[in-house]
PDB file of C-alpha atoms and ligand atoms in Angstrom:
ATOM      1  CA  MET A   1      -3.851 -32.451   9.522  1.00  0.00           C
ATOM      2  CA  PHE A   2      -5.586 -29.152   8.529  1.00  0.00           C
ATOM      3  CA  ALA A   3      -2.732 -27.335   9.818  1.00  0.00           C
ATOM      4  CA  LEU A   4      -0.554 -29.324   7.705  1.00  0.00           C
ATOM      5  CA  ARG A   5      -2.699 -29.187   4.442  1.00  0.00           C
ATOM      6  CA  TYR A   6      -2.584 -25.603   4.883  1.00  0.00           C
ATOM      7  CA  ARG A   7       0.987 -25.324   5.120  1.00  0.00           C
ATOM      8  CA  GLY A   8       1.431 -27.474   2.161  1.00  0.00           C
ATOM      9  CA  ALA A   9      -0.726 -25.094   0.212  1.00  0.00           C
ATOM     10  CA  CYS A  10       1.196 -22.004   1.358  1.00  0.00           C
ATOM     11  CA  ALA A  11       4.403 -23.265   0.206  1.00  0.00           C
ATOM     12  CA  CYS A  12       3.057 -24.420  -2.988  1.00  0.00           C
ATOM     13  CA  ALA A  13       1.586 -21.070  -3.897  1.00  0.00           C
ATOM     14  CA  LEU A  14       5.106 -19.331  -2.794  1.00  0.00           C
ATOM     15  CA  ALA A  15       6.901 -21.758  -5.294  1.00  0.00           C
ATOM     16  CA  LEU A  16       4.185 -21.057  -7.853  1.00  0.00           C
ATOM     17  CA  SER A  17       4.536 -17.002  -7.170  1.00  0.00           C
ATOM     18  CA  LEU A  18       8.670 -17.438  -7.643  1.00  0.00           C
ATOM     19  CA  LEU A  19       8.381 -19.114 -10.683  1.00  0.00           C
ATOM     20  CA  CYS A  20       5.787 -16.467 -12.291  1.00  0.00           C
ATOM     21  CA  SER A  21       8.212 -13.819 -10.934  1.00  0.00           C
ATOM     22  CA  VAL A  22      10.851 -15.141 -13.313  1.00  0.00           C
ATOM     23  CA  SER A  23       8.974 -16.118 -16.079  1.00  0.00           C
ATOM     24  CA  ALA A  24       6.230 -13.231 -16.181  1.00  0.00           C
ATOM     25  CA  VAL A  25       6.842 -11.290 -19.031  1.00  0.00           C
ATOM     26  CA  ARG A  26       7.488  -7.769 -18.226  1.00  0.00           C
ATOM     27  CA  ALA A  27       4.554  -5.587 -18.358  1.00  0.00           C
ATOM     28  CA  GLU A  28       4.289  -2.303 -20.710  1.00  0.00           C
ATOM     29  CA  VAL A  29       3.713  -0.185 -17.639  1.00  0.00           C
ATOM     30  CA  GLN A  30       5.868   2.843 -16.945  1.00  0.00           C
ATOM     31  CA  VAL A  31       6.293   3.594 -13.238  1.00  0.00           C
ATOM     32  CA  SER A  32       7.728   6.611 -12.323  1.00  0.00           C
ATOM     33  CA  ASP A  33       9.217   8.168  -9.053  1.00  0.00           C
ATOM     34  CA  PRO A  34       7.577   5.476  -6.745  1.00  0.00           C
ATOM     35  CA  TRP A  35       7.445   6.617  -3.107  1.00  0.00           C
ATOM     36  CA  VAL A  36       6.112   5.716  -0.073  1.00  0.00           C
ATOM     37  CA  ARG A  37       4.958   8.029   2.881  1.00  0.00           C
ATOM     38  CA  ALA A  38       7.329   7.082   6.204  1.00  0.00           C
ATOM     39  CA  THR A  39       5.511   6.268   9.332  1.00  0.00           C
ATOM     40  CA  VAL A  40       5.994   6.319  13.200  1.00  0.00           C
ATOM     41  CA  ALA A  41       6.270   3.534  15.510  1.00  0.00           C
ATOM     42  CA  ALA A  42       2.366   2.514  16.121  1.00  0.00           C
ATOM     43  CA  GLN A  43       1.057   3.492  12.301  1.00  0.00           C
ATOM     44  CA  LYS A  44      -0.065   0.614  11.003  1.00  0.00           C
ATOM     45  CA  ALA A  45      -0.795   2.085   7.616  1.00  0.00           C
ATOM     46  CA  SER A  46       0.535   4.047   4.986  1.00  0.00           C
ATOM     47  CA  GLY A  47       0.228   5.216   1.285  1.00  0.00           C
ATOM     48  CA  ALA A  48       2.230   4.614  -1.931  1.00  0.00           C
ATOM     49  CA  PHE A  49       2.587   6.873  -4.764  1.00  0.00           C
ATOM     50  CA  MET A  50       3.389   6.994  -8.479  1.00  0.00           C
ATOM     51  CA  GLN A  51       3.287   7.675 -11.911  1.00  0.00           C
ATOM     52  CA  LEU A  52       1.806   5.117 -14.287  1.00  0.00           C
ATOM     53  CA  GLN A  53       1.712   5.353 -17.916  1.00  0.00           C
ATOM     54  CA  SER A  54       1.137   2.135 -20.193  1.00  0.00           C
ATOM     55  CA  ALA A  55       1.443   1.992 -24.096  1.00  0.00           C
ATOM     56  CA  THR A  56      -1.652   0.019 -24.059  1.00  0.00           C
ATOM     57  CA  ALA A  57      -4.825  -0.405 -22.199  1.00  0.00           C
ATOM     58  CA  THR A  58      -4.545  -1.933 -18.965  1.00  0.00           C
ATOM     59  CA  ARG A  59      -5.517  -1.746 -15.568  1.00  0.00           C
ATOM     60  CA  LEU A  60      -4.091  -1.957 -12.191  1.00  0.00           C
ATOM     61  CA  VAL A  61      -5.958  -4.877 -10.378  1.00  0.00           C
ATOM     62  CA  ALA A  62      -3.731  -5.955  -7.188  1.00  0.00           C
ATOM     63  CA  VAL A  63      -0.797  -4.809  -4.997  1.00  0.00           C
ATOM     64  CA  SER A  64       1.049  -6.589  -2.500  1.00  0.00           C
ATOM     65  CA  SER A  65       4.414  -5.722  -0.709  1.00  0.00           C
ATOM     66  CA  PRO A  66       6.293  -7.726   1.846  1.00  0.00           C
ATOM     67  CA  VAL A  67       5.738  -4.678   4.254  1.00  0.00           C
ATOM     68  CA  ALA A  68       2.337  -5.015   4.334  1.00  0.00           C
ATOM     69  CA  GLY A  69      -0.129  -7.407   5.461  1.00  0.00           C
ATOM     70  CA  SER A  70      -2.428  -6.257   2.711  1.00  0.00           C
ATOM     71  CA  CYS A  71      -2.770  -3.519  -0.016  1.00  0.00           C
ATOM     72  CA  GLU A  72      -5.447  -1.882  -1.659  1.00  0.00           C
ATOM     73  CA  ILE A  73      -5.943   0.661  -4.292  1.00  0.00           C
ATOM     74  CA  HIS A  74      -8.114   3.772  -2.887  1.00  0.00           C
ATOM     75  CA  GLU A  75      -9.315   6.814  -4.717  1.00  0.00           C
ATOM     76  CA  MET A  76     -10.139  10.194  -2.883  1.00  0.00           C
ATOM     77  CA  SER A  77     -13.518  11.906  -3.593  1.00  0.00           C
ATOM     78  CA  MET A  78     -15.716  14.577  -2.410  1.00  0.00           C
ATOM     79  CA  GLN A  79     -18.954  13.935  -1.041  1.00  0.00           C
ATOM     80  CA  ASP A  80     -20.897  16.174   0.821  1.00  0.00           C
ATOM     81  CA  ASN A  81     -17.866  18.954   0.576  1.00  0.00           C
ATOM     82  CA  VAL A  82     -16.089  16.225   2.181  1.00  0.00           C
ATOM     83  CA  MET A  83     -12.670  14.501   1.041  1.00  0.00           C
ATOM     84  CA  LYS A  84     -13.494  10.558   1.402  1.00  0.00           C
ATOM     85  CA  MET A  85     -11.402   7.699   0.391  1.00  0.00           C
ATOM     86  CA  ARG A  86     -12.647   4.492  -0.545  1.00  0.00           C
ATOM     87  CA  GLU A  87     -11.459   1.355  -2.409  1.00  0.00           C
ATOM     88  CA  ILE A  88     -11.513   0.316  -5.825  1.00  0.00           C
ATOM     89  CA  SER A  89     -11.114  -3.120  -7.615  1.00  0.00           C
ATOM     90  CA  LYS A  90      -9.294  -1.548 -10.667  1.00  0.00           C
ATOM     91  CA  LEU A  91      -7.549   1.616 -11.736  1.00  0.00           C
ATOM     92  CA  ASP A  92      -8.003   1.962 -15.598  1.00  0.00           C
ATOM     93  CA  LEU A  93      -4.624   3.054 -17.634  1.00  0.00           C
ATOM     94  CA  GLN A  94      -5.499   4.686 -21.349  1.00  0.00           C
ATOM     95  CA  PRO A  95      -3.081   4.295 -23.914  1.00  0.00           C
ATOM     96  CA  GLY A  96      -0.171   6.575 -23.300  1.00  0.00           C
ATOM     97  CA  LYS A  97      -2.311   8.833 -20.819  1.00  0.00           C
ATOM     98  CA  ALA A  98       0.018   8.923 -17.604  1.00  0.00           C
ATOM     99  CA  VAL A  99      -2.130   8.447 -14.384  1.00  0.00           C
ATOM    100  CA  ALA A 100      -0.820  10.057 -11.214  1.00  0.00           C
ATOM    101  CA  LEU A 101      -1.098   8.487  -7.480  1.00  0.00           C
ATOM    102  CA  ARG A 102      -0.442  11.013  -5.292  1.00  0.00           C
ATOM    103  CA  PRO A 103      -1.693  12.620  -1.592  1.00  0.00           C
ATOM    104  CA  GLY A 104      -5.269  13.360  -2.043  1.00  0.00           C
ATOM    105  CA  GLY A 105      -6.083  11.425  -5.348  1.00  0.00           C
ATOM    106  CA  TYR A 106      -5.757   7.938  -6.196  1.00  0.00           C
ATOM    107  CA  HIS A 107      -3.160   5.946  -3.920  1.00  0.00           C
ATOM    108  CA  ILE A 108      -2.065   2.362  -3.203  1.00  0.00           C
ATOM    109  CA  MET A 109      -2.652   1.923   0.774  1.00  0.00           C
ATOM    110  CA  LEU A 110      -0.705  -0.553   2.787  1.00  0.00           C
ATOM    111  CA  MET A 111      -2.301  -1.959   5.655  1.00  0.00           C
ATOM    112  CA  GLY A 112      -1.004  -4.076   8.680  1.00  0.00           C
ATOM    113  CA  LEU A 113       2.620  -2.503   8.383  1.00  0.00           C
ATOM    114  CA  ASN A 114       5.126  -5.073  10.207  1.00  0.00           C
ATOM    115  CA  ALA A 115       7.480  -2.313  10.858  1.00  0.00           C
ATOM    116  CA  ALA A 116       7.864   1.345  10.792  1.00  0.00           C
ATOM    117  CA  LEU A 117       9.594   2.796   7.372  1.00  0.00           C
ATOM    118  CA  LYS A 118      11.829   5.001   7.927  1.00  0.00           C
ATOM    119  CA  GLU A 119      12.932   7.748   5.426  1.00  0.00           C
ATOM    120  CA  GLY A 120      15.345   6.335   2.799  1.00  0.00           C
ATOM    121  CA  ASP A 121      14.042   2.848   3.085  1.00  0.00           C
ATOM    122  CA  THR A 122      13.063   0.961  -0.024  1.00  0.00           C
ATOM    123  CA  VAL A 123       9.824  -0.732  -0.075  1.00  0.00           C
ATOM    124  CA  PRO A 124       9.391  -3.515  -2.633  1.00  0.00           C
ATOM    125  CA  LEU A 125       5.894  -3.374  -4.523  1.00  0.00           C
ATOM    126  CA  THR A 126       4.263  -5.810  -6.896  1.00  0.00           C
ATOM    127  CA  LEU A 127       1.949  -4.639  -9.163  1.00  0.00           C
ATOM    128  CA  ARG A 128      -0.500  -6.550 -10.869  1.00  0.00           C
ATOM    129  CA  PHE A 129      -1.955  -5.354 -14.243  1.00  0.00           C
ATOM    130  CA  GLU A 130      -4.587  -6.975 -16.250  1.00  0.00           C
ATOM    131  CA  ASN A 131      -4.669  -6.156 -20.003  1.00  0.00           C
ATOM    132  CA  ALA A 132      -8.018  -6.133 -22.068  1.00  0.00           C
ATOM    133  CA  ASP A 133      -7.705  -9.468 -23.169  1.00  0.00           C
ATOM    134  CA  GLY A 134      -7.850 -10.429 -19.319  1.00  0.00           C
ATOM    135  CA  LYS A 135      -3.936 -11.414 -18.991  1.00  0.00           C
ATOM    136  CA  THR A 136      -2.266 -10.550 -16.023  1.00  0.00           C
ATOM    137  CA  GLU A 137       1.192  -9.456 -15.487  1.00  0.00           C
ATOM    138  CA  THR A 138       3.033  -8.514 -12.742  1.00  0.00           C
ATOM    139  CA  GLN A 139       5.639  -5.753 -12.170  1.00  0.00           C
ATOM    140  CA  GLU A 140       8.502  -5.233  -9.243  1.00  0.00           C
ATOM    141  CA  VAL A 141       8.652  -1.686  -8.130  1.00  0.00           C
ATOM    142  CA  ARG A 142      11.233  -0.276  -5.366  1.00  0.00           C
ATOM    143  CA  ALA A 143       9.573   2.624  -3.801  1.00  0.00           C
ATOM    144  CA  THR A 144      11.390   4.994  -1.533  1.00  0.00           C
ATOM    145  CA  VAL A 145      10.309   6.050   1.885  1.00  0.00           C
ATOM    146  CA  ARG A 146       9.936   9.830   2.139  1.00  0.00           C
ATOM    147  CA  ALA A 147       8.918  11.834   4.876  1.00  0.00           C
ATOM    148  CA  MET A 148       6.126  13.849   4.260  1.00  0.00           C
ATOM    149  CA  PRO A 149       4.365  16.617   6.524  1.00  0.00           C
ATOM    150  CA  PRO A 150       1.467  14.845   8.579  1.00  0.00           C
ATOM    151  CA  ALA A 151      -2.232  15.401   8.482  1.00  0.00           C
ATOM    152  CA  GLN A 152      -2.610  15.209   4.547  1.00  0.00           C
ATOM    153  CA  HIS A 153      -3.473  11.498   4.473  1.00  0.00           C
ATOM    154  CA  GLN A 154      -4.882  10.174   7.848  1.00  0.00           C
ATOM    155  CA  HIS A 155      -6.659   7.241   8.385  1.00  0.00           C
TER     156      HIS A 155
HETATM  157 CU1   CU B 201      -6.567   5.486   1.713  1.00  0.00          CU
END
């Protein structure tokens, strides 16, 4: 009984999300040069990077991708002379001010990868933004997988 109800809820959520992606107002956020670091077979996590710029105040509040079990927004910061990363619940965008997600800084963590990401592959990402009125908008991004030297971003 529980299993049936669960499956029903899932299908409903899927239908809703499909409906939303068709009717959603396009977010006013410019996404430039989105890319994802290539992985090797056993690697379960990777980082996604891009530049974000919005004409109006908004914030990135969630990310999802079909290639990952979950995605988190991370920031890197110096703590006692050691670079550490931690999850943040949102990334604020000031009007007209570009924010770079790059190795060593803000990034989107793709976790629970279901396959290796090979150079040249395309990774779809759905970015969810919440504006000052609390209204959310989603934006689809297609990130290119690029190989990068190892050891810059370890987990
Ligand atoms: Cu991270």
